[in-house]
Coordinates of C-alpha atoms (C1' of nucleotides) in Angstrom, one line a residue:
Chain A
X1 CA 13.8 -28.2 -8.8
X2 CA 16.7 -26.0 -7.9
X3 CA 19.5 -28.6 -9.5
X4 CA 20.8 -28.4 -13.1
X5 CA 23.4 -30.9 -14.6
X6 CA 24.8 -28.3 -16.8
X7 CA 28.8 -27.2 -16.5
X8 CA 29.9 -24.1 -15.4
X9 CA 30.0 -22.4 -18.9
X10 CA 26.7 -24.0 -19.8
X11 CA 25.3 -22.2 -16.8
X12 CA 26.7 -19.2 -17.8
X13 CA 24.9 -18.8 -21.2
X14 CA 21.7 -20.0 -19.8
X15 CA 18.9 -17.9 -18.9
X16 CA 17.8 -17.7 -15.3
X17 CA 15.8 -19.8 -13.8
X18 CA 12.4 -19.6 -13.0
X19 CA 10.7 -20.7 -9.9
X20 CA 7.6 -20.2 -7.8
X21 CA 7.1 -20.1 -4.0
X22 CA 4.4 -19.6 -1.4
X23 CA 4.8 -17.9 2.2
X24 CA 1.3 -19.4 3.6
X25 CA 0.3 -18.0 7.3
X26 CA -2.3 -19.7 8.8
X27 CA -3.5 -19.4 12.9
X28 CA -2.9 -22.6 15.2
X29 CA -3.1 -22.2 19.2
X30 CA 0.1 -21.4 21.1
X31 CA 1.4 -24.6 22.9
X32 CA 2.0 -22.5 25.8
X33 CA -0.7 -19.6 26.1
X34 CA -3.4 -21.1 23.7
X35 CA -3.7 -17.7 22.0
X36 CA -4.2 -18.4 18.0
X37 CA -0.7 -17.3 16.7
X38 CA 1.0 -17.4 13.4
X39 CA 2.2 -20.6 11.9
X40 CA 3.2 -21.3 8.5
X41 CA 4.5 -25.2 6.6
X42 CA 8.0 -25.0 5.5
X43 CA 9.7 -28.3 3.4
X44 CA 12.8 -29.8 4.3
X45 CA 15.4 -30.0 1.1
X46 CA 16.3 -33.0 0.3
X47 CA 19.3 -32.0 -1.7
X48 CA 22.2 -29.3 -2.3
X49 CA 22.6 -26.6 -1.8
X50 CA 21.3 -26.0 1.9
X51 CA 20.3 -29.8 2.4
X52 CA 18.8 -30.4 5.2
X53 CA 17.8 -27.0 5.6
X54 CA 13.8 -26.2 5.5
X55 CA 13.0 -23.9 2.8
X56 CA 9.4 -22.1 1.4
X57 CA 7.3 -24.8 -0.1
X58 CA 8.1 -23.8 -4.0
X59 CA 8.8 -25.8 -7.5
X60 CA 9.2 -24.4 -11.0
X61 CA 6.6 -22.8 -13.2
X62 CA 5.2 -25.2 -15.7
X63 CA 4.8 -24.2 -19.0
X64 CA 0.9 -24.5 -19.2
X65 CA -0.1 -22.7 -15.9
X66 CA 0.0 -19.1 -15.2
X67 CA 1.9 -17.7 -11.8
X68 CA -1.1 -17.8 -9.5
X69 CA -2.0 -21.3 -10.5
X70 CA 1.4 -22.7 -10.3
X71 CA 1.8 -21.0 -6.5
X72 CA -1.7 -22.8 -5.7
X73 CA -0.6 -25.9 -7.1
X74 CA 2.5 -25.9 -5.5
X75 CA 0.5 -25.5 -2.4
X76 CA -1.8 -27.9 -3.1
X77 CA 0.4 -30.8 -3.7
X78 CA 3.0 -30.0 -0.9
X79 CA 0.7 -29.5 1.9
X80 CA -2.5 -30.2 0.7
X81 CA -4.5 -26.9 1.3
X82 CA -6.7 -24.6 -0.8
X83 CA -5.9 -21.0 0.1
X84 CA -8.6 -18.6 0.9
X85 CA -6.5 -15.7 0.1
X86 CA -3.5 -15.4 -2.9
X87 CA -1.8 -12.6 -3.8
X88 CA 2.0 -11.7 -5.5
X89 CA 4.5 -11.0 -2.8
X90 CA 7.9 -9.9 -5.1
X91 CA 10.0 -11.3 -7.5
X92 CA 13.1 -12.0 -6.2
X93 CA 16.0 -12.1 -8.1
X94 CA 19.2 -11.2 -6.4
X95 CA 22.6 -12.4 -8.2
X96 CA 23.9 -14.9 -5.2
X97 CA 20.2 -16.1 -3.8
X98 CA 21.5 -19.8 -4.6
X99 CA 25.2 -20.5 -4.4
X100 CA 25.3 -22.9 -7.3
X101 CA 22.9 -20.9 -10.0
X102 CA 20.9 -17.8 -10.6
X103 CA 17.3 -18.7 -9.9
X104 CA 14.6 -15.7 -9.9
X105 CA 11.7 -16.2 -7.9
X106 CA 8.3 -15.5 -8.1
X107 CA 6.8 -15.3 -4.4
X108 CA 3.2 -15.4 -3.4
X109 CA 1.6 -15.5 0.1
X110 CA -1.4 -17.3 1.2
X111 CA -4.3 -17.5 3.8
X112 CA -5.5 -20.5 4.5
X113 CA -8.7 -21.1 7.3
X114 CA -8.3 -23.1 10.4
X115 CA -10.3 -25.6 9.2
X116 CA -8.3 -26.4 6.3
X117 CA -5.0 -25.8 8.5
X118 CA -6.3 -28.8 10.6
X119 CA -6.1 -30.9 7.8
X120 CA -2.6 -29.9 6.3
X121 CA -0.8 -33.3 5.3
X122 CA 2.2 -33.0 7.8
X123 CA 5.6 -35.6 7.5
X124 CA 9.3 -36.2 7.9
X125 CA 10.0 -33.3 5.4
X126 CA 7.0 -31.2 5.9
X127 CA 6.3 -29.6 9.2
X128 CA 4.3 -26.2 10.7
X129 CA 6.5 -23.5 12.5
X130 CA 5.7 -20.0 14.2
X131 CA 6.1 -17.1 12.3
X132 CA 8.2 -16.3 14.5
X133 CA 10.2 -18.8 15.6
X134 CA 11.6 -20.1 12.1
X135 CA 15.3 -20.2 12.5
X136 CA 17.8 -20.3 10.0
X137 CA 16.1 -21.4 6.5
X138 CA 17.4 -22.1 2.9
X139 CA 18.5 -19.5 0.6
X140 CA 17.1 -15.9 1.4
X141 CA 13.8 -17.0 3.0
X142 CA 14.2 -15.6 6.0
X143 CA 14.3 -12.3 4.6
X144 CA 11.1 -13.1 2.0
X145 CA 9.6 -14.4 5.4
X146 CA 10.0 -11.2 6.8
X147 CA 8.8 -8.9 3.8
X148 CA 6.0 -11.5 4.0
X149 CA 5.2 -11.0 7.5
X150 CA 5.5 -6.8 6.8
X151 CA 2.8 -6.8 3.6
X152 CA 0.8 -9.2 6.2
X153 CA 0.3 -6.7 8.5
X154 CA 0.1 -3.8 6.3
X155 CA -3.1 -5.1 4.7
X156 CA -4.3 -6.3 7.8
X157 CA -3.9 -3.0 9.2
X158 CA -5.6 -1.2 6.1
X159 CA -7.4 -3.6 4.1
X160 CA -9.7 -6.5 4.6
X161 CA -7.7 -9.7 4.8
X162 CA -8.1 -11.1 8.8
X163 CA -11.4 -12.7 7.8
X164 CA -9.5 -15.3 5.5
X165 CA -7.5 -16.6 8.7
X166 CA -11.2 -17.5 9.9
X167 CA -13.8 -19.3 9.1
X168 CA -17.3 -18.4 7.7
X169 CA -19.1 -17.0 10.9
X170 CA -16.8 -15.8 13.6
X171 CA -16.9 -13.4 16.9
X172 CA -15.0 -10.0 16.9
X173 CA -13.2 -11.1 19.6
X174 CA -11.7 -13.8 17.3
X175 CA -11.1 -11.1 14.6
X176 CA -9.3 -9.2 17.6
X177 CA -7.4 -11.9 18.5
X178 CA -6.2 -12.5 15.0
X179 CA -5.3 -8.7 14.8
X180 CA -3.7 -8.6 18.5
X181 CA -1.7 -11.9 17.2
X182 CA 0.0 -10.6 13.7
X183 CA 0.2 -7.2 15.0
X184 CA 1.8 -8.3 18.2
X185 CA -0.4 -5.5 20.6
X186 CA -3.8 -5.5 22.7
X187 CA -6.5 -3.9 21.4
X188 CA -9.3 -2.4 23.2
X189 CA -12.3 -4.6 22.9
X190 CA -14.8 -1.8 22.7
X191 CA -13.3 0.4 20.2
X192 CA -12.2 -2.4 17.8
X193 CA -15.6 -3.3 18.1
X194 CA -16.7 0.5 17.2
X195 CA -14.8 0.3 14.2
X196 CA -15.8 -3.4 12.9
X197 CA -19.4 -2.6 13.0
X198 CA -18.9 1.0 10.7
X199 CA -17.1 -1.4 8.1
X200 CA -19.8 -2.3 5.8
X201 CA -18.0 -5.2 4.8
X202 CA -18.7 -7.6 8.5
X203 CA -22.5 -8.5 8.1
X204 CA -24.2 -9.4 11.7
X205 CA -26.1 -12.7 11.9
X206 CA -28.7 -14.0 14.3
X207 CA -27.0 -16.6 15.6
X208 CA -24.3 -16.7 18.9
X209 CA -21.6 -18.6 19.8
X210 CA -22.6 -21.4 22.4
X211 CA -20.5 -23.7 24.4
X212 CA -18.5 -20.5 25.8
X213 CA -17.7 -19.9 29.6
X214 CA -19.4 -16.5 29.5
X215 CA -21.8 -14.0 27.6
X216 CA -22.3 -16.0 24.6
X217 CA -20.9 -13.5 21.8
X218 CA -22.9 -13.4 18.8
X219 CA -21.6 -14.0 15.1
X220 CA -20.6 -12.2 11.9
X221 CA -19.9 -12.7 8.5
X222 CA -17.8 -11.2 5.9
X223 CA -19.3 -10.7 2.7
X224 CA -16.4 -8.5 0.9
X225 CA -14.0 -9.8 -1.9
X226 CA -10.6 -9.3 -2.2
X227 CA -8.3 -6.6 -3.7
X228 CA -7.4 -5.9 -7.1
X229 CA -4.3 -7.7 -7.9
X230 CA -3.4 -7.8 -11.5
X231 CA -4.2 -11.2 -11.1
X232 CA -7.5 -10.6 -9.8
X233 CA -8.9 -8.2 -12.0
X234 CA -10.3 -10.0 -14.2
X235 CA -13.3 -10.9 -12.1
X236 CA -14.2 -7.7 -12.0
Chain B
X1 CA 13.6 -9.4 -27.7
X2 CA 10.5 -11.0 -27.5
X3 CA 10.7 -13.5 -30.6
X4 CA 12.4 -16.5 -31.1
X5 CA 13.2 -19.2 -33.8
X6 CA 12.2 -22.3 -32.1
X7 CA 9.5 -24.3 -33.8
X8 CA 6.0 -25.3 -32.1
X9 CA 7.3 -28.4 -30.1
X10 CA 10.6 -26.9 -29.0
X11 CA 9.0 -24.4 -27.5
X12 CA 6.5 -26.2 -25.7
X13 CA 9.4 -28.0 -23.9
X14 CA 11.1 -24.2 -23.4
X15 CA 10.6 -22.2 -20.0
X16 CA 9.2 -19.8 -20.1
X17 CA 11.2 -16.8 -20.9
X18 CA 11.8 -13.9 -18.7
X19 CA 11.9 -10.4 -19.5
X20 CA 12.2 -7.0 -17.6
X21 CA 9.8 -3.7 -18.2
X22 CA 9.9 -0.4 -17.2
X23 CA 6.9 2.3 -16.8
X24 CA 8.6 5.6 -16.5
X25 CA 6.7 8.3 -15.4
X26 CA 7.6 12.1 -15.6
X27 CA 5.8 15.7 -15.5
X28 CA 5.2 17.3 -18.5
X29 CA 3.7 20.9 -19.7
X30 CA 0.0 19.8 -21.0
X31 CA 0.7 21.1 -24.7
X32 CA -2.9 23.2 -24.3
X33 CA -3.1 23.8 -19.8
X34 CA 0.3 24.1 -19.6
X35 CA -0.2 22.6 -16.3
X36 CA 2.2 19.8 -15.1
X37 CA 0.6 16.3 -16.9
X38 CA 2.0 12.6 -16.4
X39 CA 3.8 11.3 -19.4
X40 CA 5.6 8.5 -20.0
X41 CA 8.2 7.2 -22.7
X42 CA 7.0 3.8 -25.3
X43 CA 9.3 2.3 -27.6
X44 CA 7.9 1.4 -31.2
X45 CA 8.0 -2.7 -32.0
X46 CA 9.7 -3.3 -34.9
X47 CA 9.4 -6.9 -34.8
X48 CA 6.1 -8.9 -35.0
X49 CA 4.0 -9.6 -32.8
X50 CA 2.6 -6.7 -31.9
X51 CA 4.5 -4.7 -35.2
X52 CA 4.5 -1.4 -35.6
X53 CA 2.8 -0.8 -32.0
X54 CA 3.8 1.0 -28.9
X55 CA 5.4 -0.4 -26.2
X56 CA 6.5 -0.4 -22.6
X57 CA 10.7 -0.4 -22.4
X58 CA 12.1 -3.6 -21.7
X59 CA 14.5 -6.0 -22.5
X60 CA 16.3 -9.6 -21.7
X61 CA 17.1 -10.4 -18.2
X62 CA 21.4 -10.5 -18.2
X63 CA 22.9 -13.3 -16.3
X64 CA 25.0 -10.5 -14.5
X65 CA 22.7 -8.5 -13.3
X66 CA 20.1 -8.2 -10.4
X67 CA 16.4 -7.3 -11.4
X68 CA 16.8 -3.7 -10.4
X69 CA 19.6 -3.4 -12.4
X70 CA 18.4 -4.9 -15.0
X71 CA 15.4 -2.6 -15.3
X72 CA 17.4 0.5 -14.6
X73 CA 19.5 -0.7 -17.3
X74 CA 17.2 -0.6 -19.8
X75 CA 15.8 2.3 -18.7
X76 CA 19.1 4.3 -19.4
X77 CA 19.8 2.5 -23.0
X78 CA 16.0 3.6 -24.5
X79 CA 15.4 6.9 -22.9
X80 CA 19.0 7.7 -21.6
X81 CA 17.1 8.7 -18.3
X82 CA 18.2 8.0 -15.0
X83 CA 15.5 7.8 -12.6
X84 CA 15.1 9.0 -9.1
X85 CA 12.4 6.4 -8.3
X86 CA 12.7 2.9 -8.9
X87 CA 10.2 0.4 -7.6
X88 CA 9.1 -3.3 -8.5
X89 CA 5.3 -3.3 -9.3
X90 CA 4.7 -6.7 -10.6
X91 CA 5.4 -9.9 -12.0
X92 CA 2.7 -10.7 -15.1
X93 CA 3.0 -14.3 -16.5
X94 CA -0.3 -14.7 -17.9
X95 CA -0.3 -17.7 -20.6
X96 CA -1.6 -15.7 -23.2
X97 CA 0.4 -12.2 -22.8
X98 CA 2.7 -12.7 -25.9
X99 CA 1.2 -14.8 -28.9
X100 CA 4.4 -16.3 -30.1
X101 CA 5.7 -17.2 -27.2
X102 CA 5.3 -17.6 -23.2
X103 CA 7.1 -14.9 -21.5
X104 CA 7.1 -13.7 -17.8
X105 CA 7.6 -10.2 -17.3
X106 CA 9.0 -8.6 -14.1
X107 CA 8.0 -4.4 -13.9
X108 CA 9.3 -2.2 -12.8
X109 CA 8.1 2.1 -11.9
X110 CA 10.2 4.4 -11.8
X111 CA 10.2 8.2 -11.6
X112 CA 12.4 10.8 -13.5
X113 CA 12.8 14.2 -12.4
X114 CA 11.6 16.8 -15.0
X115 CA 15.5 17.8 -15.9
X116 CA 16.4 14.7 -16.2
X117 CA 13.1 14.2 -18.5
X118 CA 13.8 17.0 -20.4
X119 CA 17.2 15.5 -21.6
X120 CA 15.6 12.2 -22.5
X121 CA 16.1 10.9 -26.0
X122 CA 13.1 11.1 -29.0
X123 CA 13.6 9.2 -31.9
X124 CA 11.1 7.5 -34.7
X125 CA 11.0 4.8 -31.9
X126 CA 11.1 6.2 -28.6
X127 CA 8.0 9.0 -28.1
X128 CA 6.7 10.1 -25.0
X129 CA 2.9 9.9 -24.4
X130 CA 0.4 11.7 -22.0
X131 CA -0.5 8.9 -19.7
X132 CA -3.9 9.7 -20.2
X133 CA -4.1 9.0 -23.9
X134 CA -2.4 6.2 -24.8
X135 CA -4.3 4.4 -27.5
X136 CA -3.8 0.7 -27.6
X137 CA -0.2 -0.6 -27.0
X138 CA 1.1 -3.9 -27.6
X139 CA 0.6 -7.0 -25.2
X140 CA -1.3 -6.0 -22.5
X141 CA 1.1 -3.0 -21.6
X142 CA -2.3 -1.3 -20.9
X143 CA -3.4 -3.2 -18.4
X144 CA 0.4 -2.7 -16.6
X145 CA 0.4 0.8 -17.1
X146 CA -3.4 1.2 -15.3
X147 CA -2.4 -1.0 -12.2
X148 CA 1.5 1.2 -12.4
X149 CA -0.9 4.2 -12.5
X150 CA -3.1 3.2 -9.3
X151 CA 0.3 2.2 -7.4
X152 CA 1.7 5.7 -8.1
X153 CA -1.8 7.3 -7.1
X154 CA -1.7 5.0 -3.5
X155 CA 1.9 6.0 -3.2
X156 CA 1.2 9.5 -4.0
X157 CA -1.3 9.3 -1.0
X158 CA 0.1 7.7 1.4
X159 CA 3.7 7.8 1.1
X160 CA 6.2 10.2 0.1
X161 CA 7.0 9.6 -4.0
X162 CA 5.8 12.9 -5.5
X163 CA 9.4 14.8 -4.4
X164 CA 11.0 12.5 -7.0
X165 CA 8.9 14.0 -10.0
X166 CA 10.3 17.3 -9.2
X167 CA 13.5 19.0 -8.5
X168 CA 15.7 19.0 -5.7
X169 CA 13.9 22.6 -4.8
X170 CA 10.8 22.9 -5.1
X171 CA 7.5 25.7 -3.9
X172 CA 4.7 23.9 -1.8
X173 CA 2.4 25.1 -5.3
X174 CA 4.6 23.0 -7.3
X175 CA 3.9 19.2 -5.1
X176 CA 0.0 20.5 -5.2
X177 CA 0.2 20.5 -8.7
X178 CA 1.5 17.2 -8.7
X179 CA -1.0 15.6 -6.7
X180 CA -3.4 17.8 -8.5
X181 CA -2.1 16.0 -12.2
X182 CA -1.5 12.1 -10.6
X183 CA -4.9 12.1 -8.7
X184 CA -7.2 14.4 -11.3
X185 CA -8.8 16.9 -8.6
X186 CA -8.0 20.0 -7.2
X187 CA -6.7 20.5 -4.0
X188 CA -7.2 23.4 -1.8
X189 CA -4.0 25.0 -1.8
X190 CA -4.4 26.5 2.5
X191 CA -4.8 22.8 3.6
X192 CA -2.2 21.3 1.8
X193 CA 0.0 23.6 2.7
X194 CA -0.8 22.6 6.4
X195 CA -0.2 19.0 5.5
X196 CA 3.1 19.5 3.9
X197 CA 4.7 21.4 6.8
X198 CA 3.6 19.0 9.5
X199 CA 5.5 16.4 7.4
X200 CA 9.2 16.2 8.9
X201 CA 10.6 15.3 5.8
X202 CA 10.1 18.4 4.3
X203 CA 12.8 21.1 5.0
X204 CA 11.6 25.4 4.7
X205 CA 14.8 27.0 3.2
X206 CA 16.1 30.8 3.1
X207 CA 15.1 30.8 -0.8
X208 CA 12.5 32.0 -2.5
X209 CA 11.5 31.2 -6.4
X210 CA 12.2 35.0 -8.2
X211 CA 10.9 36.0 -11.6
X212 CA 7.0 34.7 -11.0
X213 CA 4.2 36.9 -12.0
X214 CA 3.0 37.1 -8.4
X215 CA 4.3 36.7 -4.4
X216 CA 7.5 34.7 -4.3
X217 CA 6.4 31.1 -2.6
X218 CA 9.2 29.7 -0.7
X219 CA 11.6 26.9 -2.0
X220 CA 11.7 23.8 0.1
X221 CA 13.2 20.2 -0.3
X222 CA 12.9 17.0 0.6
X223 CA 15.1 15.1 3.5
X224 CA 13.5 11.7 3.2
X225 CA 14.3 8.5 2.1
X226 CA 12.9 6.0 -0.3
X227 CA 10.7 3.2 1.4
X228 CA 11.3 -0.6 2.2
X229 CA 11.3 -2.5 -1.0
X230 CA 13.3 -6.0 -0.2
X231 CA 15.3 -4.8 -2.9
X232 CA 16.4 -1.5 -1.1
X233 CA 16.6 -2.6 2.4
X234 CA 20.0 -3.8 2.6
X235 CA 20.9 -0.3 2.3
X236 CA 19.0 0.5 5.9
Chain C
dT1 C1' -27.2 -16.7 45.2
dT2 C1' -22.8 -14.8 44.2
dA3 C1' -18.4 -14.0 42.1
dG4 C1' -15.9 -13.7 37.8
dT5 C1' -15.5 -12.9 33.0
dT6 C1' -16.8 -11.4 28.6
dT7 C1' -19.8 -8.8 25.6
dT8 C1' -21.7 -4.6 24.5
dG9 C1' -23.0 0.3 24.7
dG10 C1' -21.6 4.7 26.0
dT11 C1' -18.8 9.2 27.1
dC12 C1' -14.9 12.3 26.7
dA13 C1' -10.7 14.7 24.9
dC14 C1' -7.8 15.1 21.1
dG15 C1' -5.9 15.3 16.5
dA16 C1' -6.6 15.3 11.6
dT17 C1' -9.4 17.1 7.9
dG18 C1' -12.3 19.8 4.7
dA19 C1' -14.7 24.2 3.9
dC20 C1' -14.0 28.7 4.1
dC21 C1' -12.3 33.5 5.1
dA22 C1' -8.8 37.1 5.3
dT23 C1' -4.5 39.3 4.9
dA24 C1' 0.3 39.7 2.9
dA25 C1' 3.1 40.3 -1.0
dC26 C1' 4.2 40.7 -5.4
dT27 C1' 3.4 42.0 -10.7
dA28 C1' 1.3 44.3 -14.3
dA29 C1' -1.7 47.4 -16.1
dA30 C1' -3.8 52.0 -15.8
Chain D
dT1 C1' 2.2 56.5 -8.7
dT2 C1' -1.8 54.2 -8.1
dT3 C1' -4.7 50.3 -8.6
dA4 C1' -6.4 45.9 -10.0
dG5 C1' -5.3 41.0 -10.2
dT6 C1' -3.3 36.9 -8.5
dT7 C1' -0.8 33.9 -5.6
dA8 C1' 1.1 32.9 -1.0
dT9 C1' 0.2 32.5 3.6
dG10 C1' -2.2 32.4 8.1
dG11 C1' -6.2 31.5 10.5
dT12 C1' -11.2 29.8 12.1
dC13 C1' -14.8 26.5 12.5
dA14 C1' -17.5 22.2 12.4
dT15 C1' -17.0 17.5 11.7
dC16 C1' -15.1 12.8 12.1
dG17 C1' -12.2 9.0 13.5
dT18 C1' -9.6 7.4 17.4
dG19 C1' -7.7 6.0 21.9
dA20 C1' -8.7 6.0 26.9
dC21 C1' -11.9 4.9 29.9
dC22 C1' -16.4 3.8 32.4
dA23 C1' -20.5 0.9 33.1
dA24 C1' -24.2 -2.2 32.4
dA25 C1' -25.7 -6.7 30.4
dA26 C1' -25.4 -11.6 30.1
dC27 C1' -23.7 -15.8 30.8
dT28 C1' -21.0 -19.7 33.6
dA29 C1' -19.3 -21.8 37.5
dA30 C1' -18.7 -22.0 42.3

DNA sequence: TTAGTTTTGGTCACGATGACCATAACTAAA
DNA sequence: TTTAGTTATGGTCATCGTGACCAAAACTAA
């Protein structure tokens, strides 16, 4: 994807490459606490430069697709998962992000629910880490990790996004959790609840969470959509 | 820019072709108010598709050159400006954006200081437009300058952008009127003047601005820094 | 039956905000 | 020289959202 056969000189006329790739967060249970935490599916490269390396999942941008589908396919076919959530991160196009050729790329983040996390395909080259636990990766994804992980909480913070990281019908305490996990503080259960139920957005249901070790808490839905991305407008 | 010789099949086999655009914005006297007013510079096609239609700036991505330079660049060759603002606002690679061809296109904002603006080159093909009226422009150049014009009205809320449409001194009237022309309602000018000096960043001097028709307001100026783009936070 | 934990509802002080009033300070006209 | 007009500046007041904190309700497990 990132390899070209052309000579130096050849390189040199050439246009830029193009390329697409996907930051996508999704929550998994600590080993060690069992607190949901941040964990996202990096690929290992399989060739020069930074073999060996694990790098964003990512491929070019084929001619018939536009940038959102080509990050969902890319997302599709490298780990298997539909995202509930998709939006542009940045274009990143810094003269020396890949040693042997200029290569700007188009970055998008992802959402994707628990239940679909479950079933991510998972092998030799493909494999989940913690936010924020990655190591050194490929290229400059460490920083787009990081400016990831900052527009993450931003929205979290102001918009509407945790619902994504859960499924359809869901306890405030697991939207707290998923707040207290990517914004790396406790929250007071009572006032986070406060502010939940003024948000017209989180629709109570009549059902409750059974199976639990205490007050069974009940359940709420989300029934918002998402921003108003460029990409997104459309639907409008 | 834009076109390209390549028959049918060739360019189905192509990449798609990557170019950078600019929305500059800048205060202008409304011709009847008087009152500061958004404009912002188009470049005339001369070269189907879009013929004879106004334009966003924008140009060829050089092999030498990172995407901020790139856009700042062309930003300098059409309008001869140099902007105090520069900010990525979106990658658009929509199939059917160009009809010739498939091009990607990687915006940029950027903001211009009004003595900088006032210097700016006119020609048959380079006009400046209230941002307000635009009439149709070629591509979908109005869909990118509405979502550039909802990132500068977030901005202008929440951050600290609107010191880079106006000198380096400046009344507390003067950012009103800004906020008053980006977001299209009158503020009340006691509580914004609260607001504004419980912001740190901006700095009460010894001067005041002579030769008004009325009180002399206090001059004040701006300490702060631009925000956290990834392209700007090497600089941090 | 009791202890332990979570859920849920509530109070209180505080800071930010919008609506509004009043005075200071200057220009321009009378 | 006086006066009217306009902006700059300072202030009050009610309201709202928020964080800190308290307390009862509801369930499980011992």
């Amino acid at each position: 994807m990132y390899s070209s056969s052309a000579n130096v000189s050849e390189r040199q006329a050439a246009p830029p490459s193009l390329a697409i790739s996907t930051v996508i967060f999704a929550l998994r249970p600590s080993e060690t606490s069992g607190r949901p935490t941040l964990w996202l599916p990096l690929v290992r490269r399989i060739r020069e430069p930074f073999k060996g390396l694990w790098a964003l999942p990512g491929g070019p941008l084929t001619h018939s697709e536009s940038l959102q589908d080509a990050a969902s396919r890319n997302l599709r076919e490298t780990t298997g998962l539909a995202p509930s959530y998709l939006e542009q991160l940045y274009a990143f196009g810094g003269l020396h992000r890949s040693p042997t050729q200029r290569v700007v790329s188009i970055v998008y983040w992802a959402l994707v629910q628990p239940t679909e996390a479950a079933l991510a395909d998972v092998s030799e080259n493909v494999r989940w880490f913690r936010a924020d636990r990655l190591g050194d990766l490929a290229f400059d994804h460490n920083a787009i990790v990081d400016y990831a992980l900052w527009r993450l909480r931003n929205k979290l913070a102001y918009g509407s996004v945790a619902y994504h990281l859960l499924g359809e019908y869901f306890t405030l305490a697991q939207v707290r959790e998923v707040y207290e996990a990517v914004l790396d503080r406790e929250l007071d259960p009572a006032n986070f609840r406060r502010q939940l139920r003024s948000t017209p957005e989180i629709e109570e249901t009549d059902h409750f969470l059974q199976g639990g070790k205490h007050r069974p808490p009940r359940l709420y839905r989300f029934t918002g959509r998402p921003g108003l991305d460029p990409d997104n407008r459309s639907t409008l």
